[in-house]
Short mmCIF file of N, CA and C in Angstrom, two decimals:
data_model
loop_
_atom_site.label_atom_id
_atom_site.label_comp_id
_atom_site.label_asym_id
_atom_site.label_seq_id
_atom_site.Cartn_x
_atom_site.Cartn_y
_atom_site.Cartn_z
N MET A 1 -1.33 -35.84 6.45
CA MET A 1 0.02 -35.29 6.57
C MET A 1 0.84 -35.71 5.35
N GLU A 2 1.62 -34.80 4.81
CA GLU A 2 2.45 -35.08 3.64
C GLU A 2 3.54 -36.09 3.99
N PRO A 3 3.97 -36.89 3.00
CA PRO A 3 5.03 -37.87 3.27
C PRO A 3 6.30 -37.22 3.81
N MET A 4 6.62 -36.02 3.32
CA MET A 4 7.82 -35.32 3.79
C MET A 4 7.68 -34.97 5.27
N GLN A 5 6.50 -34.54 5.67
CA GLN A 5 6.26 -34.19 7.08
C GLN A 5 6.34 -35.43 7.96
N VAL A 6 5.85 -36.56 7.46
CA VAL A 6 5.91 -37.82 8.20
C VAL A 6 7.37 -38.21 8.43
N GLU A 7 8.18 -38.07 7.38
CA GLU A 7 9.61 -38.40 7.50
C GLU A 7 10.30 -37.48 8.48
N ILE A 8 9.99 -36.18 8.40
CA ILE A 8 10.59 -35.21 9.32
C ILE A 8 10.21 -35.54 10.76
N GLU A 9 8.96 -35.84 11.00
CA GLU A 9 8.50 -36.17 12.36
C GLU A 9 9.16 -37.46 12.86
N ALA A 10 9.33 -38.44 11.98
CA ALA A 10 9.99 -39.70 12.36
C ALA A 10 11.45 -39.43 12.75
N ILE A 11 12.12 -38.57 12.00
CA ILE A 11 13.52 -38.24 12.31
C ILE A 11 13.59 -37.52 13.65
N ARG A 12 12.71 -36.56 13.85
CA ARG A 12 12.72 -35.82 15.13
C ARG A 12 12.44 -36.75 16.31
N THR A 13 11.50 -37.66 16.14
CA THR A 13 11.19 -38.62 17.20
C THR A 13 12.41 -39.49 17.50
N GLN A 14 13.09 -39.94 16.46
CA GLN A 14 14.28 -40.77 16.65
C GLN A 14 15.39 -39.99 17.36
N ILE A 15 15.56 -38.73 16.98
CA ILE A 15 16.59 -37.89 17.63
C ILE A 15 16.28 -37.75 19.11
N GLU A 16 15.03 -37.48 19.45
CA GLU A 16 14.64 -37.33 20.86
C GLU A 16 14.89 -38.63 21.63
N ALA A 17 14.55 -39.77 21.02
CA ALA A 17 14.76 -41.06 21.66
C ALA A 17 16.26 -41.29 21.91
N LEU A 18 17.09 -40.94 20.93
CA LEU A 18 18.54 -41.10 21.09
C LEU A 18 19.07 -40.19 22.19
N LYS A 19 18.56 -38.95 22.25
CA LYS A 19 19.01 -38.03 23.28
C LYS A 19 18.63 -38.53 24.67
N GLU A 20 17.44 -39.10 24.80
CA GLU A 20 17.03 -39.67 26.08
C GLU A 20 17.93 -40.84 26.46
N GLU A 21 18.21 -41.71 25.48
CA GLU A 21 19.08 -42.85 25.73
C GLU A 21 20.47 -42.39 26.15
N ARG A 22 20.98 -41.35 25.49
CA ARG A 22 22.30 -40.82 25.82
C ARG A 22 22.34 -40.24 27.22
N SER A 23 21.26 -39.58 27.63
CA SER A 23 21.24 -38.98 28.96
C SER A 23 21.25 -40.05 30.05
N ILE A 24 20.78 -41.24 29.71
CA ILE A 24 20.77 -42.34 30.69
C ILE A 24 22.18 -42.90 30.87
N LEU A 25 22.97 -42.91 29.80
CA LEU A 25 24.32 -43.47 29.86
C LEU A 25 25.24 -42.50 30.60
N LYS A 26 25.61 -42.83 31.77
CA LYS A 26 26.48 -41.99 32.59
C LYS A 26 27.71 -42.78 32.99
N VAL A 27 28.79 -42.07 33.18
CA VAL A 27 30.02 -42.69 33.66
C VAL A 27 30.17 -42.29 35.12
N ASP A 28 30.09 -43.28 35.98
CA ASP A 28 30.23 -43.00 37.41
C ASP A 28 31.69 -42.74 37.75
N PRO A 29 31.93 -41.89 38.74
CA PRO A 29 33.31 -41.61 39.12
C PRO A 29 33.97 -42.82 39.76
N VAL A 30 35.30 -42.84 39.72
CA VAL A 30 36.06 -43.92 40.33
C VAL A 30 36.05 -43.70 41.84
N LEU A 31 35.69 -44.75 42.57
CA LEU A 31 35.71 -44.69 44.02
C LEU A 31 36.54 -45.86 44.55
N PRO A 32 37.88 -45.74 44.44
CA PRO A 32 38.72 -46.85 44.88
C PRO A 32 38.80 -46.90 46.40
N SER A 33 38.99 -48.11 46.89
CA SER A 33 39.26 -48.23 48.33
C SER A 33 40.76 -47.97 48.48
N TYR A 34 41.09 -47.11 49.39
CA TYR A 34 42.48 -46.68 49.53
C TYR A 34 43.26 -47.55 50.50
N ASN A 35 42.92 -48.83 50.57
CA ASN A 35 43.62 -49.72 51.48
C ASN A 35 45.02 -50.06 50.98
N THR A 36 45.12 -50.40 49.71
CA THR A 36 46.42 -50.82 49.18
C THR A 36 46.62 -50.21 47.80
N PRO A 37 47.87 -50.10 47.38
CA PRO A 37 48.13 -49.62 46.01
C PRO A 37 47.50 -50.53 44.96
N GLU A 38 47.50 -51.83 45.23
CA GLU A 38 46.92 -52.78 44.28
C GLU A 38 45.42 -52.54 44.12
N ALA A 39 44.73 -52.21 45.22
CA ALA A 39 43.29 -51.95 45.16
C ALA A 39 43.00 -50.69 44.36
N ILE A 40 43.85 -49.70 44.51
CA ILE A 40 43.68 -48.45 43.75
C ILE A 40 43.87 -48.73 42.27
N VAL A 41 44.93 -49.45 41.92
CA VAL A 41 45.20 -49.77 40.52
C VAL A 41 44.05 -50.57 39.94
N GLU A 42 43.58 -51.57 40.67
CA GLU A 42 42.48 -52.41 40.19
C GLU A 42 41.20 -51.59 40.00
N ALA A 43 40.92 -50.66 40.89
CA ALA A 43 39.71 -49.83 40.77
C ALA A 43 39.77 -48.98 39.50
N TYR A 44 40.91 -48.38 39.24
CA TYR A 44 41.03 -47.55 38.03
C TYR A 44 41.02 -48.39 36.76
N ARG A 45 41.61 -49.57 36.79
CA ARG A 45 41.58 -50.44 35.61
C ARG A 45 40.15 -50.91 35.33
N ARG A 46 39.44 -51.30 36.38
CA ARG A 46 38.06 -51.75 36.22
C ARG A 46 37.21 -50.60 35.66
N HIS A 47 37.43 -49.41 36.20
CA HIS A 47 36.68 -48.23 35.73
C HIS A 47 36.95 -47.97 34.25
N ALA A 48 38.21 -48.09 33.82
CA ALA A 48 38.56 -47.88 32.41
C ALA A 48 37.89 -48.92 31.51
N ARG A 49 37.86 -50.18 31.96
CA ARG A 49 37.20 -51.23 31.18
C ARG A 49 35.71 -50.96 31.05
N GLU A 50 35.08 -50.57 32.16
CA GLU A 50 33.63 -50.33 32.15
C GLU A 50 33.28 -49.10 31.31
N THR A 51 34.05 -48.05 31.41
CA THR A 51 33.70 -46.81 30.70
C THR A 51 34.07 -46.88 29.22
N ALA A 52 34.93 -47.78 28.83
CA ALA A 52 35.27 -47.90 27.41
C ALA A 52 34.04 -48.25 26.58
N GLN A 53 33.27 -49.22 27.05
CA GLN A 53 32.07 -49.62 26.32
C GLN A 53 31.03 -48.50 26.33
N ILE A 54 30.83 -47.86 27.47
CA ILE A 54 29.85 -46.78 27.57
C ILE A 54 30.28 -45.61 26.68
N SER A 55 31.57 -45.29 26.70
CA SER A 55 32.06 -44.19 25.86
C SER A 55 31.84 -44.49 24.38
N ALA A 56 32.05 -45.73 23.98
CA ALA A 56 31.82 -46.11 22.59
C ALA A 56 30.34 -45.99 22.24
N GLU A 57 29.46 -46.40 23.16
CA GLU A 57 28.02 -46.27 22.92
C GLU A 57 27.62 -44.80 22.80
N VAL A 58 28.14 -43.97 23.69
CA VAL A 58 27.83 -42.54 23.67
C VAL A 58 28.30 -41.93 22.35
N LYS A 59 29.49 -42.30 21.90
CA LYS A 59 30.02 -41.80 20.63
C LYS A 59 29.13 -42.21 19.47
N GLY A 60 28.69 -43.46 19.48
CA GLY A 60 27.80 -43.95 18.42
C GLY A 60 26.47 -43.20 18.42
N ILE A 61 25.92 -42.94 19.59
CA ILE A 61 24.67 -42.19 19.69
C ILE A 61 24.87 -40.77 19.20
N ASP A 62 25.98 -40.13 19.60
CA ASP A 62 26.26 -38.76 19.15
C ASP A 62 26.39 -38.70 17.62
N ASP A 63 27.07 -39.69 17.04
CA ASP A 63 27.22 -39.73 15.58
C ASP A 63 25.87 -39.92 14.90
N ALA A 64 25.03 -40.78 15.45
CA ALA A 64 23.70 -41.01 14.87
C ALA A 64 22.85 -39.75 14.95
N ILE A 65 22.91 -39.05 16.08
CA ILE A 65 22.16 -37.80 16.23
C ILE A 65 22.63 -36.78 15.19
N ALA A 66 23.94 -36.65 15.04
CA ALA A 66 24.49 -35.69 14.08
C ALA A 66 24.04 -36.04 12.65
N ALA A 67 24.07 -37.32 12.30
CA ALA A 67 23.65 -37.74 10.96
C ALA A 67 22.17 -37.45 10.73
N LEU A 68 21.35 -37.73 11.73
CA LEU A 68 19.91 -37.47 11.60
C LEU A 68 19.62 -35.97 11.50
N GLU A 69 20.35 -35.17 12.29
CA GLU A 69 20.15 -33.72 12.22
C GLU A 69 20.58 -33.17 10.86
N THR A 70 21.64 -33.72 10.29
CA THR A 70 22.07 -33.31 8.95
C THR A 70 21.00 -33.67 7.92
N LYS A 71 20.46 -34.88 8.04
CA LYS A 71 19.40 -35.30 7.11
C LYS A 71 18.17 -34.39 7.26
N LEU A 72 17.85 -34.02 8.49
CA LEU A 72 16.71 -33.14 8.74
C LEU A 72 16.93 -31.78 8.09
N LYS A 73 18.14 -31.25 8.18
CA LYS A 73 18.45 -29.97 7.55
C LYS A 73 18.37 -30.07 6.03
N GLU A 74 18.86 -31.19 5.47
CA GLU A 74 18.79 -31.40 4.03
C GLU A 74 17.35 -31.46 3.55
N ILE A 75 16.51 -32.14 4.30
CA ILE A 75 15.09 -32.23 3.94
C ILE A 75 14.47 -30.85 3.99
N GLY A 76 14.81 -30.10 5.04
CA GLY A 76 14.28 -28.74 5.17
C GLY A 76 14.69 -27.86 4.00
N ARG A 77 15.95 -27.98 3.58
CA ARG A 77 16.42 -27.19 2.43
C ARG A 77 15.71 -27.61 1.15
N SER A 78 15.61 -28.92 0.92
CA SER A 78 14.95 -29.39 -0.30
C SER A 78 13.47 -29.03 -0.30
N GLN A 79 12.86 -29.05 0.85
CA GLN A 79 11.45 -28.68 0.94
C GLN A 79 11.28 -27.19 0.61
N GLY A 80 12.18 -26.37 1.11
CA GLY A 80 12.14 -24.94 0.80
C GLY A 80 12.37 -24.69 -0.68
N LEU A 81 13.29 -25.46 -1.28
CA LEU A 81 13.57 -25.33 -2.70
C LEU A 81 12.35 -25.76 -3.53
N GLN A 82 11.70 -26.83 -3.12
CA GLN A 82 10.49 -27.28 -3.82
C GLN A 82 9.41 -26.20 -3.79
N GLN A 83 9.25 -25.55 -2.64
CA GLN A 83 8.24 -24.50 -2.53
C GLN A 83 8.57 -23.34 -3.47
N LEU A 84 9.86 -23.00 -3.57
CA LEU A 84 10.25 -21.93 -4.48
C LEU A 84 10.01 -22.32 -5.93
N LEU A 85 10.35 -23.58 -6.28
CA LEU A 85 10.16 -24.03 -7.65
C LEU A 85 8.68 -24.09 -8.03
N GLN A 86 7.85 -24.41 -7.08
CA GLN A 86 6.42 -24.48 -7.35
C GLN A 86 5.79 -23.09 -7.41
N GLY A 87 6.53 -22.09 -7.03
CA GLY A 87 6.02 -20.73 -7.05
C GLY A 87 5.01 -20.46 -5.94
N ARG A 88 5.02 -21.29 -4.93
CA ARG A 88 4.10 -21.10 -3.82
C ARG A 88 4.58 -19.94 -2.97
N THR A 89 3.71 -19.04 -2.68
CA THR A 89 4.07 -17.95 -1.77
C THR A 89 3.30 -18.16 -0.49
N GLN A 90 4.00 -18.11 0.59
CA GLN A 90 3.36 -18.27 1.88
C GLN A 90 3.03 -16.89 2.44
N ASP A 91 2.23 -16.93 3.42
CA ASP A 91 1.91 -15.74 4.16
C ASP A 91 3.23 -15.20 4.74
N PRO A 92 3.56 -13.91 4.55
CA PRO A 92 4.82 -13.37 5.06
C PRO A 92 4.97 -13.54 6.57
N LEU A 93 3.87 -13.44 7.29
CA LEU A 93 3.94 -13.62 8.74
C LEU A 93 4.30 -15.05 9.08
N LEU A 94 3.72 -16.00 8.36
CA LEU A 94 4.03 -17.41 8.58
C LEU A 94 5.49 -17.69 8.25
N GLU A 95 5.98 -17.12 7.15
CA GLU A 95 7.39 -17.28 6.79
C GLU A 95 8.31 -16.76 7.88
N GLN A 96 7.96 -15.58 8.39
CA GLN A 96 8.77 -14.95 9.44
C GLN A 96 8.79 -15.82 10.69
N VAL A 97 7.65 -16.36 11.07
CA VAL A 97 7.57 -17.23 12.25
C VAL A 97 8.37 -18.50 12.03
N GLU A 98 8.24 -19.11 10.86
CA GLU A 98 8.97 -20.34 10.58
C GLU A 98 10.48 -20.11 10.60
N GLU A 99 10.91 -18.98 10.04
CA GLU A 99 12.34 -18.63 10.07
C GLU A 99 12.82 -18.48 11.51
N GLY A 100 12.03 -17.77 12.29
CA GLY A 100 12.39 -17.57 13.70
C GLY A 100 12.42 -18.88 14.47
N LYS A 101 11.46 -19.75 14.18
CA LYS A 101 11.44 -21.05 14.85
C LYS A 101 12.69 -21.86 14.50
N GLN A 102 13.13 -21.78 13.25
CA GLN A 102 14.33 -22.51 12.84
C GLN A 102 15.55 -21.99 13.58
N ARG A 103 15.68 -20.67 13.66
CA ARG A 103 16.81 -20.09 14.39
C ARG A 103 16.74 -20.48 15.87
N ALA A 104 15.55 -20.44 16.44
CA ALA A 104 15.37 -20.82 17.85
C ALA A 104 15.71 -22.29 18.06
N GLN A 105 15.33 -23.14 17.11
CA GLN A 105 15.63 -24.56 17.21
C GLN A 105 17.14 -24.79 17.25
N GLU A 106 17.88 -24.09 16.41
CA GLU A 106 19.34 -24.23 16.41
C GLU A 106 19.92 -23.79 17.75
N ARG A 107 19.43 -22.68 18.29
CA ARG A 107 19.92 -22.20 19.60
C ARG A 107 19.55 -23.18 20.71
N ALA A 108 18.33 -23.70 20.66
CA ALA A 108 17.90 -24.64 21.70
C ALA A 108 18.76 -25.90 21.68
N GLU A 109 19.07 -26.39 20.49
CA GLU A 109 19.94 -27.56 20.38
C GLU A 109 21.31 -27.28 20.97
N ARG A 110 21.83 -26.10 20.70
CA ARG A 110 23.14 -25.71 21.24
C ARG A 110 23.08 -25.59 22.76
N ILE A 111 22.00 -25.02 23.29
CA ILE A 111 21.83 -24.91 24.75
C ILE A 111 21.82 -26.30 25.37
N ASN A 112 21.09 -27.22 24.76
CA ASN A 112 21.02 -28.58 25.30
C ASN A 112 22.37 -29.28 25.24
N GLU A 113 23.15 -29.05 24.18
CA GLU A 113 24.49 -29.62 24.09
C GLU A 113 25.38 -29.07 25.20
N LEU A 114 25.34 -27.74 25.38
CA LEU A 114 26.15 -27.11 26.43
C LEU A 114 25.72 -27.59 27.81
N ALA A 115 24.42 -27.75 28.02
CA ALA A 115 23.92 -28.21 29.31
C ALA A 115 24.44 -29.62 29.60
N GLU A 116 24.47 -30.46 28.57
CA GLU A 116 24.97 -31.82 28.74
C GLU A 116 26.46 -31.80 29.12
N GLU A 117 27.23 -30.96 28.42
CA GLU A 117 28.66 -30.84 28.73
C GLU A 117 28.85 -30.30 30.14
N LEU A 118 28.09 -29.29 30.50
CA LEU A 118 28.20 -28.69 31.83
C LEU A 118 27.84 -29.71 32.90
N GLU A 119 26.83 -30.51 32.66
CA GLU A 119 26.44 -31.53 33.62
C GLU A 119 27.59 -32.51 33.85
N GLN A 120 28.25 -32.92 32.77
CA GLN A 120 29.38 -33.84 32.90
C GLN A 120 30.52 -33.20 33.67
N GLU A 121 30.79 -31.93 33.40
CA GLU A 121 31.88 -31.23 34.11
C GLU A 121 31.56 -31.09 35.59
N VAL A 122 30.32 -30.77 35.92
CA VAL A 122 29.93 -30.63 37.33
C VAL A 122 30.06 -31.97 38.04
N GLN A 123 29.65 -33.04 37.38
CA GLN A 123 29.77 -34.37 37.98
C GLN A 123 31.24 -34.74 38.20
N ALA A 124 32.09 -34.37 37.25
CA ALA A 124 33.53 -34.64 37.41
C ALA A 124 34.09 -33.83 38.58
N LEU A 125 33.66 -32.56 38.68
CA LEU A 125 34.10 -31.72 39.80
C LEU A 125 33.62 -32.30 41.13
N LYS A 126 32.38 -32.79 41.16
CA LYS A 126 31.84 -33.38 42.38
C LYS A 126 32.64 -34.62 42.77
N ALA A 127 33.03 -35.41 41.79
CA ALA A 127 33.83 -36.61 42.08
C ALA A 127 35.17 -36.22 42.71
N ILE A 128 35.78 -35.18 42.17
CA ILE A 128 37.05 -34.70 42.73
C ILE A 128 36.83 -34.18 44.15
N ALA A 129 35.77 -33.41 44.33
CA ALA A 129 35.47 -32.87 45.65
C ALA A 129 35.22 -33.99 46.65
N ASP A 130 34.47 -35.00 46.23
CA ASP A 130 34.21 -36.14 47.12
C ASP A 130 35.50 -36.84 47.50
N GLU A 131 36.43 -36.87 46.56
CA GLU A 131 37.70 -37.55 46.79
C GLU A 131 38.57 -36.80 47.81
N ILE A 132 38.63 -35.47 47.69
CA ILE A 132 39.56 -34.73 48.56
C ILE A 132 38.90 -34.11 49.79
N SER A 133 37.58 -34.14 49.88
CA SER A 133 36.89 -33.49 51.01
C SER A 133 37.34 -33.97 52.39
N PRO A 134 37.47 -35.28 52.61
CA PRO A 134 37.90 -35.70 53.95
C PRO A 134 39.25 -35.10 54.35
N SER A 135 40.19 -35.08 53.42
CA SER A 135 41.50 -34.51 53.72
C SER A 135 41.41 -33.00 53.90
N TYR A 136 40.59 -32.36 53.10
CA TYR A 136 40.43 -30.90 53.18
C TYR A 136 39.84 -30.52 54.54
N TRP A 137 38.86 -31.31 55.00
CA TRP A 137 38.27 -31.06 56.33
C TRP A 137 39.34 -31.17 57.42
N LYS A 138 40.19 -32.17 57.31
CA LYS A 138 41.23 -32.36 58.33
C LYS A 138 42.20 -31.19 58.36
N LEU A 139 42.53 -30.65 57.18
CA LEU A 139 43.47 -29.54 57.11
C LEU A 139 42.87 -28.20 57.49
N TYR A 140 41.67 -27.90 56.98
CA TYR A 140 41.12 -26.55 57.10
C TYR A 140 39.85 -26.44 57.94
N ASN A 141 39.32 -27.54 58.42
CA ASN A 141 38.09 -27.55 59.22
C ASN A 141 36.92 -26.88 58.53
N ARG A 142 36.79 -27.06 57.27
CA ARG A 142 35.65 -26.53 56.49
C ARG A 142 35.52 -27.36 55.21
N PRO A 143 34.36 -27.26 54.58
CA PRO A 143 34.17 -28.05 53.35
C PRO A 143 34.98 -27.47 52.19
N PHE A 144 35.31 -28.32 51.26
CA PHE A 144 36.05 -27.89 50.07
C PHE A 144 35.11 -27.15 49.11
N ILE A 145 33.97 -27.75 48.78
CA ILE A 145 32.97 -27.14 47.90
C ILE A 145 31.60 -27.45 48.49
N THR A 146 30.70 -26.47 48.46
CA THR A 146 29.33 -26.71 48.91
C THR A 146 28.36 -26.34 47.79
N GLY A 147 27.12 -26.75 47.93
CA GLY A 147 26.06 -26.34 47.02
C GLY A 147 25.77 -27.31 45.89
N PHE A 148 26.34 -28.52 45.91
CA PHE A 148 26.10 -29.45 44.81
C PHE A 148 24.63 -29.86 44.70
N SER A 149 23.88 -29.85 45.80
CA SER A 149 22.48 -30.28 45.72
C SER A 149 21.60 -29.26 45.02
N LYS A 150 22.09 -28.05 44.79
CA LYS A 150 21.28 -26.99 44.20
C LYS A 150 21.66 -26.67 42.76
N ILE A 151 22.59 -27.38 42.16
CA ILE A 151 23.07 -27.06 40.83
C ILE A 151 22.08 -27.59 39.79
N SER A 152 21.72 -26.72 38.84
CA SER A 152 20.85 -27.15 37.75
C SER A 152 21.33 -26.51 36.46
N VAL A 153 20.96 -27.13 35.35
CA VAL A 153 21.31 -26.61 34.03
C VAL A 153 20.03 -26.46 33.22
N PRO A 154 20.00 -25.50 32.30
CA PRO A 154 18.78 -25.32 31.49
C PRO A 154 18.65 -26.42 30.45
N TYR A 155 17.42 -26.74 30.13
CA TYR A 155 17.14 -27.73 29.09
C TYR A 155 15.91 -27.23 28.33
N VAL A 156 16.00 -27.21 27.01
CA VAL A 156 14.90 -26.72 26.18
C VAL A 156 14.21 -27.92 25.55
N ARG A 157 12.88 -27.96 25.67
CA ARG A 157 12.13 -29.04 25.04
C ARG A 157 10.89 -28.46 24.38
N SER A 158 10.31 -29.25 23.49
CA SER A 158 9.17 -28.76 22.73
C SER A 158 8.22 -29.90 22.43
N ASP A 159 6.93 -29.59 22.41
CA ASP A 159 5.94 -30.57 21.96
C ASP A 159 5.50 -30.22 20.54
N SER A 160 6.37 -29.53 19.82
CA SER A 160 6.23 -29.07 18.43
C SER A 160 5.37 -27.82 18.29
N THR A 161 4.68 -27.40 19.35
CA THR A 161 3.95 -26.14 19.27
C THR A 161 4.38 -25.17 20.37
N VAL A 162 4.61 -25.69 21.56
CA VAL A 162 5.01 -24.85 22.69
C VAL A 162 6.39 -25.29 23.16
N TRP A 163 7.25 -24.32 23.36
CA TRP A 163 8.60 -24.61 23.85
C TRP A 163 8.65 -24.29 25.32
N MET A 164 9.49 -25.06 26.05
CA MET A 164 9.62 -24.84 27.48
C MET A 164 11.09 -24.96 27.87
N ILE A 165 11.55 -24.02 28.67
CA ILE A 165 12.90 -24.11 29.21
C ILE A 165 12.75 -24.55 30.66
N THR A 166 13.38 -25.65 30.98
CA THR A 166 13.31 -26.19 32.34
C THR A 166 14.72 -26.23 32.93
N ASN A 167 14.79 -26.36 34.22
CA ASN A 167 16.08 -26.53 34.90
C ASN A 167 16.17 -27.97 35.37
N GLN A 168 17.22 -28.63 34.96
CA GLN A 168 17.46 -30.00 35.39
C GLN A 168 18.52 -29.99 36.48
N VAL A 169 18.22 -30.59 37.61
CA VAL A 169 19.17 -30.64 38.71
C VAL A 169 20.25 -31.65 38.35
N VAL A 170 21.51 -31.22 38.51
CA VAL A 170 22.65 -32.07 38.19
C VAL A 170 22.93 -32.99 39.35
#
């Protein structure tokens, strides 16, 4: 394997590891005991202290992923430029497939970013629903929101040859 390919594979492996680490870091919703105003204040303060560190870690991971993806794109551009300078002509079919794979990779990354954002929004909605459901039941004799156990978001992954779109349950 060429040194450039080794570097590209190392960067991709690191990006995947960072994405897995980021998916593990979750911010749990605030569940204060509603006994006293002091307990509510303390629960929210404790939650803010705990999530500050996690938020900083998530931001650092996101920045590292962005930097690695930029480096990966730069390597890809320089590699393409080297091929042009060397006068190497590839099989047109191979070129077309590689171009398509690059476009698909960009879309897959965007899908995964959106899925991550959607997962966070659904979890925030669930936290709100959990908070107001008892009161909603008392007022209207029905649930506020149903179906949380069935919610999933798409996730695109690849083993570098075959791509798979899976549904991850939120």
